Coordinates of N, CA and C and ligand atoms in Angstrom, one line a residue:
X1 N -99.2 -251.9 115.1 CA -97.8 -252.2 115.1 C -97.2 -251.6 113.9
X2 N -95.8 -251.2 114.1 CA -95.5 -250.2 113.3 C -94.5 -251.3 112.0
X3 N -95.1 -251.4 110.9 CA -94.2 -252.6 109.9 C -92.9 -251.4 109.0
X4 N -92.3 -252.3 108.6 CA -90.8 -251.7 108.2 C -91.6 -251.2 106.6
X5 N -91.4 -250.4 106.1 CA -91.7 -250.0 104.6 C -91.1 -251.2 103.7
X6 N -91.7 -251.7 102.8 CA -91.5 -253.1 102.4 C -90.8 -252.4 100.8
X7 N -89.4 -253.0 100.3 CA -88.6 -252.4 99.7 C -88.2 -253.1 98.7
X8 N -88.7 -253.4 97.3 CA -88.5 -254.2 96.6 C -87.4 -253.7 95.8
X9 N -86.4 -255.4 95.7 CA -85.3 -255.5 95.5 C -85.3 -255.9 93.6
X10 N -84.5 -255.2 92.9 CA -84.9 -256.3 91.5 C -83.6 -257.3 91.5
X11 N -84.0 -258.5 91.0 CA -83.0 -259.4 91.3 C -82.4 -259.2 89.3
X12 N -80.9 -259.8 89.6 CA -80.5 -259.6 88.4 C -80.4 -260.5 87.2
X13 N -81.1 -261.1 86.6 CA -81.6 -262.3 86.0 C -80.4 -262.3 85.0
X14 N -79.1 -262.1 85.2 CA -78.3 -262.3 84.6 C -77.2 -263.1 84.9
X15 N -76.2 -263.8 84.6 CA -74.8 -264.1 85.3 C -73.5 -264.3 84.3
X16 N -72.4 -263.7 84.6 CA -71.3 -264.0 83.9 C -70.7 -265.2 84.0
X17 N -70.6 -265.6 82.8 CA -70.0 -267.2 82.7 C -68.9 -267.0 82.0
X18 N -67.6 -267.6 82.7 CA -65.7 -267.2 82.3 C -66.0 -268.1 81.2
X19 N -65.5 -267.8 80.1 CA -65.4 -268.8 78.7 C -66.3 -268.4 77.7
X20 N -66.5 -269.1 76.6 CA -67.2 -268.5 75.5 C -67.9 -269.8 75.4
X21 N -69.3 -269.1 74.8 CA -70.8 -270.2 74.7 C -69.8 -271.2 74.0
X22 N -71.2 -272.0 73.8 CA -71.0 -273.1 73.1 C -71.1 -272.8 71.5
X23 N -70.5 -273.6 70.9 CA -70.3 -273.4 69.5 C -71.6 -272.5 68.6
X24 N -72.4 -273.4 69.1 CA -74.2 -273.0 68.3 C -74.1 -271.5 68.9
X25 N -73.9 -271.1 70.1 CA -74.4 -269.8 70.5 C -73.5 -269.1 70.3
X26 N -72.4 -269.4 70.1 CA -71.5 -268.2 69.6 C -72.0 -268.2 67.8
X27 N -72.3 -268.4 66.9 CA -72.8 -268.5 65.7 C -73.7 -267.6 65.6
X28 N -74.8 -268.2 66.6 CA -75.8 -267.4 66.4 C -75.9 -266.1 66.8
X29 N -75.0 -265.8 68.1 CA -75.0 -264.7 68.9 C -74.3 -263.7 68.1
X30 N -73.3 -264.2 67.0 CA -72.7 -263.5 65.8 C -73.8 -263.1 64.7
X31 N -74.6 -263.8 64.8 CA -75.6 -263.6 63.5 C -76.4 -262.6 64.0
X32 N -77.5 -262.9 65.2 CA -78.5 -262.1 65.3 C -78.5 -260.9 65.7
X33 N -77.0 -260.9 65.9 CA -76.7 -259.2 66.8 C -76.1 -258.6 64.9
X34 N -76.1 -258.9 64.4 CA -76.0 -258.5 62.6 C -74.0 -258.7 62.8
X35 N -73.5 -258.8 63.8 CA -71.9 -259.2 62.7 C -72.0 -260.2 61.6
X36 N -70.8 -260.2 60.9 CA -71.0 -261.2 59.5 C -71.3 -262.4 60.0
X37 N -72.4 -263.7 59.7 CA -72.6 -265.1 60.2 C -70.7 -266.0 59.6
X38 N -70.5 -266.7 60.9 CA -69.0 -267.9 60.7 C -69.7 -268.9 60.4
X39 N -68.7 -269.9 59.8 CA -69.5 -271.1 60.1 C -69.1 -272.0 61.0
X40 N -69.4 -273.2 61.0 CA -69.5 -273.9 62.6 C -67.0 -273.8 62.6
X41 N -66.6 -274.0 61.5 CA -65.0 -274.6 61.2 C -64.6 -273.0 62.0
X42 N -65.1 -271.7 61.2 CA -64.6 -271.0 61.9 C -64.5 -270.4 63.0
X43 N -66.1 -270.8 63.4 CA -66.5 -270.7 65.1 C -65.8 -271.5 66.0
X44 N -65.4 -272.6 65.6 CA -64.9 -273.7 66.3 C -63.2 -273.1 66.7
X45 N -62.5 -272.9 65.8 CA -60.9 -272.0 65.9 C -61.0 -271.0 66.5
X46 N -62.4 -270.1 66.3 CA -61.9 -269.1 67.2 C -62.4 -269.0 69.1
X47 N -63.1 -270.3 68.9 CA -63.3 -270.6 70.5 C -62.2 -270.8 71.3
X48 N -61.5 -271.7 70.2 CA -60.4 -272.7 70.7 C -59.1 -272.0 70.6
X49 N -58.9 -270.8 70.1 CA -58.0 -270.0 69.7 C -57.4 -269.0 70.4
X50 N -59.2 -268.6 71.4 CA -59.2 -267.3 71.8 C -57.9 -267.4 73.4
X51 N -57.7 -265.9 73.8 CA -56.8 -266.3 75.0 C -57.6 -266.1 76.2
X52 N -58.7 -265.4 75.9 CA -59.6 -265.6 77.1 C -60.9 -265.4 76.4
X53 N -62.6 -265.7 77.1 CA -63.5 -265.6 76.6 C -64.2 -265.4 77.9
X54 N -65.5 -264.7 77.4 CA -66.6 -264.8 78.9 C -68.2 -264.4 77.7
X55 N -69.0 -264.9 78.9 CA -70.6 -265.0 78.0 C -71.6 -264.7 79.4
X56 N -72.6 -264.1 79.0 CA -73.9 -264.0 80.1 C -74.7 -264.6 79.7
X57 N -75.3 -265.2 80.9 CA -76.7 -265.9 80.0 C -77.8 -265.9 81.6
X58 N -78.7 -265.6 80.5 CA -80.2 -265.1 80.9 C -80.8 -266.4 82.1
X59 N -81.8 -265.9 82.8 CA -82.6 -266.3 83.8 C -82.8 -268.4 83.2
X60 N -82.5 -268.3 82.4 CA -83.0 -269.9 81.6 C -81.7 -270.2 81.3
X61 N -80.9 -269.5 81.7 CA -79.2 -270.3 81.2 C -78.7 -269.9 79.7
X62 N -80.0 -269.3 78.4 CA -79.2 -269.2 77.4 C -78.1 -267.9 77.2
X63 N -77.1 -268.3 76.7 CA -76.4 -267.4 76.4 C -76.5 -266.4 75.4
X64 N -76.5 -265.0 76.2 CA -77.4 -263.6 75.6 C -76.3 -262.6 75.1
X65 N -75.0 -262.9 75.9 CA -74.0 -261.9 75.4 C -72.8 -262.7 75.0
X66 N -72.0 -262.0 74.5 CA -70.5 -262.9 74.7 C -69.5 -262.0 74.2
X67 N -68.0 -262.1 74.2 CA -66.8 -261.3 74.1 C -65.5 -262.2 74.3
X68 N -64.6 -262.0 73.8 CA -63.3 -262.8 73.9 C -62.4 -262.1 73.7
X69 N -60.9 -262.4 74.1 CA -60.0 -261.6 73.7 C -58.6 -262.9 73.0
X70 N -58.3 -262.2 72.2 CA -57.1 -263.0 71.3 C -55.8 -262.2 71.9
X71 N -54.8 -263.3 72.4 CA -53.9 -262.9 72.7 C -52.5 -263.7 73.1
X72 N -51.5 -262.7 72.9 CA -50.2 -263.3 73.1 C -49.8 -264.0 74.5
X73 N -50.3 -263.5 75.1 CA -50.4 -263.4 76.8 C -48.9 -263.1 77.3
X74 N -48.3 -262.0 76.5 CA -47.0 -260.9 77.0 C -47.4 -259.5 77.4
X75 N -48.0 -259.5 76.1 CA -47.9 -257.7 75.6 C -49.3 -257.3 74.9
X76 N -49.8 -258.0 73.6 CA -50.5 -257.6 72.8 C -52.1 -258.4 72.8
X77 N -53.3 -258.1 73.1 CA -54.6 -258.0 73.0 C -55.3 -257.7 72.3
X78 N -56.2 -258.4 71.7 CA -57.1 -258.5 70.9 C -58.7 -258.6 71.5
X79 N -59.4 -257.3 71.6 CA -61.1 -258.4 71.5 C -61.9 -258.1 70.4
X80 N -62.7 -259.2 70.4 CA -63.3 -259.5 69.3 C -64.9 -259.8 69.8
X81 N -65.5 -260.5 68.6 CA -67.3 -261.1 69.2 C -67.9 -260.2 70.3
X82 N -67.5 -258.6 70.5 CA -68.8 -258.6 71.4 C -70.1 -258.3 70.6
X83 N -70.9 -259.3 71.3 CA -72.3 -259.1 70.5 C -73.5 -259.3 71.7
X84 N -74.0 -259.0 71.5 CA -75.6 -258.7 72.7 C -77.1 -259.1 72.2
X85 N -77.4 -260.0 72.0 CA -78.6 -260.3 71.6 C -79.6 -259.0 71.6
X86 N -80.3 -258.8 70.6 CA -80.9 -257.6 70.2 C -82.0 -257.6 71.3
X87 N -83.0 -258.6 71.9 CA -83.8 -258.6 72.9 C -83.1 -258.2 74.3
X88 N -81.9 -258.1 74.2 CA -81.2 -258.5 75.6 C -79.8 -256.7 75.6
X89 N -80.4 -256.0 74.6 CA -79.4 -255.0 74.5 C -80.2 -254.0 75.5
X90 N -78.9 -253.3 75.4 CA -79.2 -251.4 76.3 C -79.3 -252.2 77.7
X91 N -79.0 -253.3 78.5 CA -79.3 -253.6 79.9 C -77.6 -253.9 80.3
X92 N -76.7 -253.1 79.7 CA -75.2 -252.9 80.6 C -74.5 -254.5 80.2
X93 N -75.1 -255.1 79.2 CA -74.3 -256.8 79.4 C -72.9 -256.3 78.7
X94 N -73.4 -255.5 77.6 CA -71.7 -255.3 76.6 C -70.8 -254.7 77.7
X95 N -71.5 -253.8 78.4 CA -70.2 -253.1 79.1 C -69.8 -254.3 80.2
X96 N -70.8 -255.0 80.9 CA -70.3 -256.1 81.6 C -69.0 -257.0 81.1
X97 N -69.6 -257.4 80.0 CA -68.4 -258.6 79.0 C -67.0 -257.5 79.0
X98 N -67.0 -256.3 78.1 CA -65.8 -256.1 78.0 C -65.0 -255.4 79.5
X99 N -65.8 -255.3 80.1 CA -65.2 -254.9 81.7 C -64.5 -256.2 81.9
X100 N -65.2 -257.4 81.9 CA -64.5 -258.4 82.7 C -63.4 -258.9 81.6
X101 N -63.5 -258.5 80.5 CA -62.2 -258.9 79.5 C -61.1 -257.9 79.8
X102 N -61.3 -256.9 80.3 CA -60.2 -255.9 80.6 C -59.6 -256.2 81.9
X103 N -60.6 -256.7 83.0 CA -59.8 -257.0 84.0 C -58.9 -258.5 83.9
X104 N -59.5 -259.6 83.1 CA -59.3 -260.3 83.1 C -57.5 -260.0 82.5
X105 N -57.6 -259.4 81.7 CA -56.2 -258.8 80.9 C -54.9 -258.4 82.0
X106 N -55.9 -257.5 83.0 CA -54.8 -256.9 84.2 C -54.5 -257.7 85.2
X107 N -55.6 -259.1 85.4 CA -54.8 -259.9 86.0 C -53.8 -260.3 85.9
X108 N -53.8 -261.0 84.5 CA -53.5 -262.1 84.2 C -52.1 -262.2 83.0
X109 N -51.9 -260.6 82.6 CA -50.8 -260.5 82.0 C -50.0 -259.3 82.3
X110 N -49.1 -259.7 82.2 CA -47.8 -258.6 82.5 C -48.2 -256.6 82.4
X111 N -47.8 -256.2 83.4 CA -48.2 -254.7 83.0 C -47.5 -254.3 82.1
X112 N -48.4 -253.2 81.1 CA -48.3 -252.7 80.1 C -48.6 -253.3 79.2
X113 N -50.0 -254.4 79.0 CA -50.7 -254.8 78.3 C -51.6 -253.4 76.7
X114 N -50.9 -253.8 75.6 CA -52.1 -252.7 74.5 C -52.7 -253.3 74.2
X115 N -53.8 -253.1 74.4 CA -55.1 -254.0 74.0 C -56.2 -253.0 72.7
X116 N -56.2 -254.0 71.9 CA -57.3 -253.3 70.6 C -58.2 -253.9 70.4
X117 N -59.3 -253.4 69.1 CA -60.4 -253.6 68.9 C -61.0 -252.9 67.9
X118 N -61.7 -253.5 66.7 CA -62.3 -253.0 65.5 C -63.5 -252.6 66.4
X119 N -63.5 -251.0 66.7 CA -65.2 -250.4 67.2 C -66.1 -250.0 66.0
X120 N -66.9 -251.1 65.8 CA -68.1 -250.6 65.4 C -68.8 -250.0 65.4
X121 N -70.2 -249.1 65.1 CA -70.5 -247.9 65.4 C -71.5 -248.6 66.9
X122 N -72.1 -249.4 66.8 CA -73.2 -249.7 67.6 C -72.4 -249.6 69.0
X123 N -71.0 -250.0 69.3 CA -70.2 -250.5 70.2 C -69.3 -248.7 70.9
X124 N -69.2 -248.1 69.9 CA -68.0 -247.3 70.2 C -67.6 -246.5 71.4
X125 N -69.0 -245.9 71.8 CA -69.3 -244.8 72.8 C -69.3 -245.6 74.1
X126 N -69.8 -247.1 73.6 CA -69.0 -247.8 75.2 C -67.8 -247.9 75.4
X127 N -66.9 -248.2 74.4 CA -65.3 -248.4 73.9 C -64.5 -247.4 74.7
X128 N -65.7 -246.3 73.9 CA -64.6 -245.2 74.5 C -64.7 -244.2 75.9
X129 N -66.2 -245.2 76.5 CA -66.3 -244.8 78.0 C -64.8 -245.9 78.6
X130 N -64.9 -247.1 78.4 CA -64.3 -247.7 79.0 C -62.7 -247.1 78.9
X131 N -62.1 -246.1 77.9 CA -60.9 -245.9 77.9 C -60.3 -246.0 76.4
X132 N -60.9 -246.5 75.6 CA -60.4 -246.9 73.9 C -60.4 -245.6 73.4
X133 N -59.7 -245.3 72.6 CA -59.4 -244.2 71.6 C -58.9 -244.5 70.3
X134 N -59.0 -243.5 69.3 CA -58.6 -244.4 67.6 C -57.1 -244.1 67.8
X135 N -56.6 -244.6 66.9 CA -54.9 -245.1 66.5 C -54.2 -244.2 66.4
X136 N -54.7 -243.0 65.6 CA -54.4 -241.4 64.7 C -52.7 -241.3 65.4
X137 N -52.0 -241.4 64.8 CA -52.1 -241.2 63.4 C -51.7 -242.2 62.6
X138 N -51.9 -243.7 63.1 CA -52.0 -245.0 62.7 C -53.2 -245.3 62.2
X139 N -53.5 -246.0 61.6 CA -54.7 -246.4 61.0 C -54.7 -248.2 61.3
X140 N -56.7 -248.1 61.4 CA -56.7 -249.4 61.5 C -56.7 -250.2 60.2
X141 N -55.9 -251.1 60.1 CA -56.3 -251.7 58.4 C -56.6 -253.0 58.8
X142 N -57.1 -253.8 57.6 CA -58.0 -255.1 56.9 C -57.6 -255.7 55.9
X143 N -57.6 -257.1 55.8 CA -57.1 -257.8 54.7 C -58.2 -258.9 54.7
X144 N -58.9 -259.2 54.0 CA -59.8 -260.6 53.6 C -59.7 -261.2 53.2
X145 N -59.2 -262.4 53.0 CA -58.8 -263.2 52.4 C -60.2 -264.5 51.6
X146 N -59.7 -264.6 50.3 CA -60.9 -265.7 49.9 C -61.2 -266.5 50.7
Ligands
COA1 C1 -72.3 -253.1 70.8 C2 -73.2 -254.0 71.6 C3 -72.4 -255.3 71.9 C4 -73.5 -253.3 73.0 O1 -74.2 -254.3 73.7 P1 -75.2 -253.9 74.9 O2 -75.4 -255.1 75.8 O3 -76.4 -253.2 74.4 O4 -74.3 -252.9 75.7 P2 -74.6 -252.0 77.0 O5 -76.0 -252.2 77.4 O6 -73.6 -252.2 78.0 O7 -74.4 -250.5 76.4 C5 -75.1 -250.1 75.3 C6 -75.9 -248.9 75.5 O8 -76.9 -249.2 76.4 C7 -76.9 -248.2 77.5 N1 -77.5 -248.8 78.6 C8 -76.8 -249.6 79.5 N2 -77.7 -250.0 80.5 C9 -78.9 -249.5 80.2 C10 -80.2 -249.5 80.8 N3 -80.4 -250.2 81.9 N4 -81.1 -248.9 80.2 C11 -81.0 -248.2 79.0 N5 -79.8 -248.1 78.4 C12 -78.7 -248.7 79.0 C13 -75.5 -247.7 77.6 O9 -75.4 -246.5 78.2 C14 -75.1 -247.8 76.2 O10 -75.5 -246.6 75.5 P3 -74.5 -245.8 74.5 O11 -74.0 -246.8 73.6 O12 -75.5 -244.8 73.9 O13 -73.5 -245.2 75.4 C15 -74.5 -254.4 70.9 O14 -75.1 -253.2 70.5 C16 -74.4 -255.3 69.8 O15 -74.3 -256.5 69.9 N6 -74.3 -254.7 68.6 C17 -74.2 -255.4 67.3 C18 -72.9 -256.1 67.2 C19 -71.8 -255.1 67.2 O16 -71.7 -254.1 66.5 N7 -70.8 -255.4 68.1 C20 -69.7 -254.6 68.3 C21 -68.5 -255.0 67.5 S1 -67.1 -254.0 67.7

């Protein structure tokens, strides 16, 4: 009897979740991917802050990636926190997260959305597959406050 050639499928042990982890894992997911560690006061504001957020999380539910965007919800966009757990990088989650933060943007706010972003080096080359370019001949500036 003639059998079908048996065709293994890999399943994707990932899933996007609309919103941002939970307090603890956005902290940590900030720490272990090396951005500067928040503490729980500032993690807490920027959950609660953001205008949209989204997170993946792994085959066990923990949350492995995350990204958010700060925004007016007219014109002007902000993302911030993408970070990718270092066991869980190079497998497409970052470009996942900020894909669904860009679309989430063209839904959901008026055309002609500018949307930015401090690219750091580890990030950039996805930034600027997705479409990002630097400011030139604006510059990006920083203020830190005590
Ligand atoms: C930047 C960051 C979020 C990217 O996360 P990531 O989940 O690894 O992102 P992706 O997997 O989508 O893409 C990263 C690279 O993996 C590659 N990649 C994607 N899928 C892959 C796969 N299956 N196998 C191998 N490489 C893969 C991509 O091509 C990309 O390579 P490139 O940067 O050389 O173009 C992550 O490196 C990180 O958390 N860095 C530390 C925090 C940080 O700097 N964040 C950015 C702040 S602006």
């Amino acid at each position: 009897m003639h059998r079908a050639a048996l065709t293994v499928t890999e399943v994707d042990p990932y899933t996007l979740v609309v919103g941002a982890p939970p307090l603890a894992d956005y902290l940590r997911l900030r720490q272990d991917s090396g951005l500067s560690p928040k503490n729980a006061e500032q993690g807490a504001g920027a959950i609660a802050g953001s205008w949209s957020a989204c997170h993946v999380v792994d085959a066990g539910g923990t949350p492995v990636a995350m990204g958010r965007t700060i925004g007016d919800g007219g014109w002007y966009f902000h993302i911030a926190d993408i970070a990718t757990d270092p066991d869980h990088q190079r497998r497409g989650l970052g470009r996942r997260v900020v894909e669904w933060l860009l679309e989430d943007v063209r839904d959901r706010a008026p055309a002609g959305a500018y949307v930015t972003l401090v690219g750091d080096p580890p990030g950039q080359r996805l930034y600027r597959s997705l479409g990002f370019d630097d400011v030139a001949p604006s510059l990006g500036m920083a203020l830190r406050l005590d």
